C-alpha cells in the first residue's frame, strides 16, 4: 500500500480565517481535516506515541510536546513498520509552548487536534498550501506569478532590546497590550526575527502574570 498524496485536495471553501490584522491566519478545521482523511486516505488512523505510559513528552526546557504518527492496517505495519514520529509542541492560544505543570486537559486536546492537522500535512501533504503559504486555486484557475521576495532590513538587535526593556517595566495591562501589538507589527515588517518575536512574547507573558497578580 502506497502513502496517499493529498496535495491539492483542499478547496477554498474548506479554508477559514481567524484573527485580524497582523494576527490574521488561514486554517482548515480539524473536523474537516478528519473528514478529508477518511475520504482520501481510508484505513489510515492518527495515533499518539507514549513514553513511559505518558502521551506528553518533556522537552529540555520543561515544556511538553506530542509525538504522533499515522498507521494503516496490521499487514502494512508488519511489513514496513509505523510511519516516522512527528513531534508537535503543546501550545497555548498564543502559540507559545506550555510548561508541563500548566498543561490542562483543554490545552492537551486542543494540541492533539492541531497535531492531527500538522501530521496530516507531514505524512500526506494535506493542506500543504496553507503551511507553505501557497495559493489554493479554484478548479481550472491559473496561478498568478509570485511577487519577488524583498530582503528584510539588517537587524542589529537594538529594536528587540528596546521592546524587551519596555515590556519589563510596563506599568499596566493596557500599555502592555499596546507594546505587544507594536512588536508584532514590527515582526510582520521583518524588523524583528522569529526568535526575537518569541523572546518578546515570553517577556510579555511574564509581565502579564505579574500585572494580573497585582490587579
Short mmCIF file of C-alpha atoms in Angstrom, two decimals:
data_model
loop_
_atom_site.label_atom_id
_atom_site.label_comp_id
_atom_site.label_asym_id
_atom_site.label_seq_id
_atom_site.Cartn_x
_atom_site.Cartn_y
_atom_site.Cartn_z
CA UNK A 1 0.00 0.00 0.00
CA UNK A 2 1.42 3.37 -1.02
CA UNK A 3 1.12 6.51 1.07
CA UNK A 4 -1.67 8.69 -0.35
CA UNK A 5 -0.63 12.04 -1.80
CA UNK A 6 -3.30 14.53 -0.70
CA UNK A 7 -1.70 17.69 -2.10
CA UNK A 8 -4.36 19.76 -3.87
CA UNK A 9 -7.30 18.09 -2.06
CA UNK A 10 -8.44 21.14 -0.09
CA UNK A 11 -10.60 23.79 -1.75
CA UNK A 12 -11.09 27.45 -0.98
CA UNK A 13 -14.42 26.62 0.69
CA UNK A 14 -12.51 24.47 3.21
CA UNK A 15 -10.40 27.40 4.43
CA UNK A 16 -11.37 29.66 7.32
CA UNK A 17 -9.84 32.85 8.66
CA UNK A 18 -9.26 33.74 12.30
CA UNK A 19 -7.89 36.81 13.98
CA UNK A 20 -7.36 40.13 12.30
CA UNK A 21 -4.59 42.48 11.19
CA UNK A 22 -1.16 41.04 11.88
CA UNK A 23 -2.81 38.13 13.73
CA UNK A 24 -4.93 37.02 10.76
CA UNK A 25 -4.33 33.40 9.80
CA UNK A 26 -5.81 30.80 7.45
CA UNK A 27 -6.66 27.29 8.60
CA UNK A 28 -8.68 24.15 7.84
CA UNK A 29 -10.84 22.99 10.73
CA UNK A 30 -9.64 19.76 12.34
CA UNK A 31 -13.06 18.18 11.76
CA UNK A 32 -12.77 18.92 8.02
CA UNK A 33 -9.23 17.51 8.03
CA UNK A 34 -10.53 14.33 9.65
CA UNK A 35 -13.33 14.04 7.07
CA UNK A 36 -10.89 14.52 4.16
CA UNK A 37 -8.62 11.83 5.60
CA UNK A 38 -11.49 9.35 5.81
CA UNK A 39 -12.42 10.14 2.21
CA UNK A 40 -8.96 10.22 0.62
CA UNK A 41 -6.84 8.07 2.97
CA UNK A 42 -9.19 5.26 4.03
CA UNK A 43 -7.71 2.83 6.54
CA UNK A 44 -5.16 5.31 7.90
CA UNK A 45 -5.58 6.39 11.52
CA UNK A 46 -3.93 9.03 13.69
CA UNK A 47 -2.02 7.97 16.84
CA UNK A 48 -0.05 9.48 19.71
CA UNK A 49 3.08 7.65 20.83
CA UNK A 50 3.54 7.18 24.58
CA UNK A 51 6.72 7.40 26.63
CA UNK A 52 6.69 5.58 29.96
CA UNK A 53 2.91 5.37 29.63
CA UNK A 54 2.52 9.13 29.16
CA UNK A 55 1.43 10.81 25.94
CA UNK A 56 3.03 14.12 26.97
CA UNK A 57 6.78 14.14 26.31
CA UNK A 58 9.08 16.51 28.19
CA UNK A 59 11.39 18.90 26.35
CA UNK A 60 14.72 20.00 27.89
CA UNK A 61 13.21 23.35 28.98
CA UNK A 62 10.34 21.69 30.87
CA UNK A 63 7.64 22.27 28.25
CA UNK A 64 5.59 19.46 26.76
CA UNK A 65 5.17 18.07 23.27
CA UNK A 66 3.43 15.23 21.44
CA UNK A 67 4.93 12.53 19.23
CA UNK A 68 2.38 11.44 16.65
CA UNK A 69 2.07 9.33 13.53
CA UNK A 70 -0.36 7.75 11.09
CA UNK A 71 -0.71 3.99 10.75
CA UNK A 72 -2.64 1.76 8.39
CA UNK A 73 -3.56 -1.95 8.62
CA UNK A 74 -1.52 -4.52 10.56
CA UNK A 75 -0.13 -6.19 7.42
CA UNK A 76 1.35 -2.90 6.24
CA UNK A 77 2.82 -2.14 9.69
CA UNK A 78 4.39 -5.62 9.95
CA UNK A 79 5.99 -5.22 6.53
CA UNK A 80 7.01 -1.56 6.65
CA UNK A 81 6.65 -0.53 10.30
CA UNK A 82 4.88 2.60 11.54
CA UNK A 83 5.33 5.96 9.88
CA UNK A 84 8.10 8.23 11.29
CA UNK A 85 7.17 10.02 14.50
CA UNK A 86 6.18 13.67 14.10
CA UNK A 87 6.89 15.96 17.10
CA UNK A 88 4.38 18.72 17.85
CA UNK A 89 4.62 21.27 20.71
CA UNK A 90 1.80 21.64 23.22
CA UNK A 91 0.93 25.34 22.92
CA UNK A 92 -1.40 27.90 24.44
CA UNK A 93 -3.68 30.23 22.47
CA UNK A 94 -0.69 32.49 21.73
CA UNK A 95 1.17 29.57 20.13
CA UNK A 96 3.67 29.58 22.98
CA UNK A 97 4.95 26.26 24.45
CA UNK A 98 3.41 25.30 27.80
CA UNK A 99 5.23 24.07 30.91
CA UNK A 100 4.28 20.54 32.00
CA UNK A 101 2.60 21.64 35.21
CA UNK A 102 0.36 24.07 33.30
CA UNK A 103 -0.91 21.61 30.65
CA UNK A 104 -4.65 21.24 31.24
CA UNK A 105 -6.99 18.79 29.55
CA UNK A 106 -8.19 21.60 27.27
CA UNK A 107 -4.67 22.56 26.22
CA UNK A 108 -3.83 18.88 25.64
CA UNK A 109 -6.90 18.18 23.48
CA UNK A 110 -6.51 21.42 21.51
CA UNK A 111 -2.89 20.47 20.78
CA UNK A 112 -4.00 16.96 19.77
CA UNK A 113 -6.31 18.45 17.12
CA UNK A 114 -3.60 20.79 15.87
CA UNK A 115 -1.13 17.89 15.76
CA UNK A 116 -3.61 15.89 13.65
CA UNK A 117 -3.62 18.65 11.02
CA UNK A 118 0.15 19.21 11.07
CA UNK A 119 0.92 15.49 10.93
CA UNK A 120 -1.53 15.04 8.03
CA UNK A 121 0.48 17.63 6.10
CA UNK A 122 3.77 15.97 7.10
CA UNK A 123 2.58 12.49 6.09
CA UNK A 124 0.19 13.06 3.17
CA UNK A 125 0.75 16.66 2.08
CA UNK A 126 -2.82 17.52 3.08
CA UNK A 127 -3.33 21.32 3.14
CA UNK A 128 0.38 21.89 2.47
CA UNK A 129 -0.67 25.01 0.57
CA UNK A 130 -1.62 26.74 3.83
CA UNK A 131 1.52 25.68 5.71
CA UNK A 132 3.70 26.74 2.76
CA UNK A 133 1.64 29.92 2.17
CA UNK A 134 0.74 28.79 -1.33
CA UNK A 135 -2.37 29.94 -3.16
CA UNK A 136 -5.30 27.50 -3.10
CA UNK A 137 -6.77 27.60 -6.59
CA UNK A 138 -10.28 27.19 -7.88
CA UNK A 139 -10.74 24.40 -10.41
CA UNK A 140 -9.27 25.44 -13.76
CA UNK A 141 -7.73 28.66 -12.41
CA UNK A 142 -4.22 29.62 -13.41
CA UNK A 143 -1.74 30.51 -10.66
CA UNK A 144 -0.59 34.12 -10.55
CA UNK A 145 3.07 34.98 -10.72
CA UNK A 146 4.52 35.42 -7.25
CA UNK A 147 5.98 38.78 -6.33
CA UNK A 148 9.73 38.77 -5.71
CA UNK A 149 10.69 38.37 -2.08
CA UNK A 150 12.14 41.54 -0.57
CA UNK A 151 15.02 41.02 1.81
CA UNK A 152 14.28 42.38 5.30
CA UNK A 153 16.44 45.23 6.57
CA UNK A 154 19.56 44.50 8.59
CA UNK A 155 18.86 43.82 12.26
CA UNK A 156 21.38 44.75 14.95
CA UNK A 157 19.17 43.72 17.89
CA UNK A 158 18.55 47.28 19.12
CA UNK A 159 14.80 47.17 18.45
CA UNK A 160 14.38 43.92 20.37
CA UNK A 161 16.28 45.34 23.36
CA UNK A 162 14.08 48.45 23.35
CA UNK A 163 10.86 46.43 23.35
CA UNK A 164 12.19 43.99 25.96
CA UNK A 165 13.03 46.82 28.35
CA UNK A 166 9.64 48.46 27.81
CA UNK A 167 7.78 45.19 28.46
CA UNK A 168 9.78 44.51 31.61
CA UNK A 169 8.93 47.90 33.14
CA UNK A 170 5.40 48.25 31.74
CA UNK A 171 3.07 49.81 34.37
CA UNK A 172 -0.32 48.42 33.29
CA UNK A 173 -2.09 45.82 31.14
CA UNK A 174 -3.40 48.34 28.60
CA UNK A 175 0.08 49.63 27.83
CA UNK A 176 1.37 46.05 27.77
CA UNK A 177 -1.15 45.11 25.06
CA UNK A 178 -0.12 48.17 23.04
CA UNK A 179 3.51 47.01 23.19
CA UNK A 180 2.53 43.51 22.03
CA UNK A 181 0.65 44.87 19.02
CA UNK A 182 3.59 47.13 18.20
CA UNK A 183 6.35 44.49 18.30
CA UNK A 184 4.13 42.01 16.45
CA UNK A 185 3.71 44.58 13.67
CA UNK A 186 7.49 45.14 13.57
CA UNK A 187 7.97 41.36 13.23
CA UNK A 188 5.48 41.32 10.36
CA UNK A 189 7.52 44.05 8.64
CA UNK A 190 10.69 41.96 9.01
CA UNK A 191 12.29 44.28 11.55
CA UNK A 192 12.30 41.56 14.23
CA UNK A 193 13.37 37.95 13.71
CA UNK A 194 11.18 34.98 14.67
CA UNK A 195 13.47 34.28 17.63
CA UNK A 196 13.28 37.89 18.82
CA UNK A 197 9.48 37.86 18.48
CA UNK A 198 9.29 34.66 20.56
CA UNK A 199 11.55 36.11 23.27
CA UNK A 200 9.39 39.23 23.44
CA UNK A 201 6.24 37.12 23.70
CA UNK A 202 7.75 35.25 26.64
CA UNK A 203 8.62 38.57 28.34
CA UNK A 204 5.09 39.82 27.59
CA UNK A 205 3.53 36.76 29.24
CA UNK A 206 5.77 37.07 32.31
CA UNK A 207 4.88 40.74 32.76
CA UNK A 208 1.20 39.98 32.16
CA UNK A 209 1.21 37.45 35.01
CA UNK A 210 2.86 39.96 37.34
CA UNK A 211 0.40 42.75 36.48
CA UNK A 212 -2.64 40.46 36.75
CA UNK A 213 -1.48 39.33 40.19
CA UNK A 214 -1.30 42.97 41.31
CA UNK A 215 -4.72 43.93 39.92
#
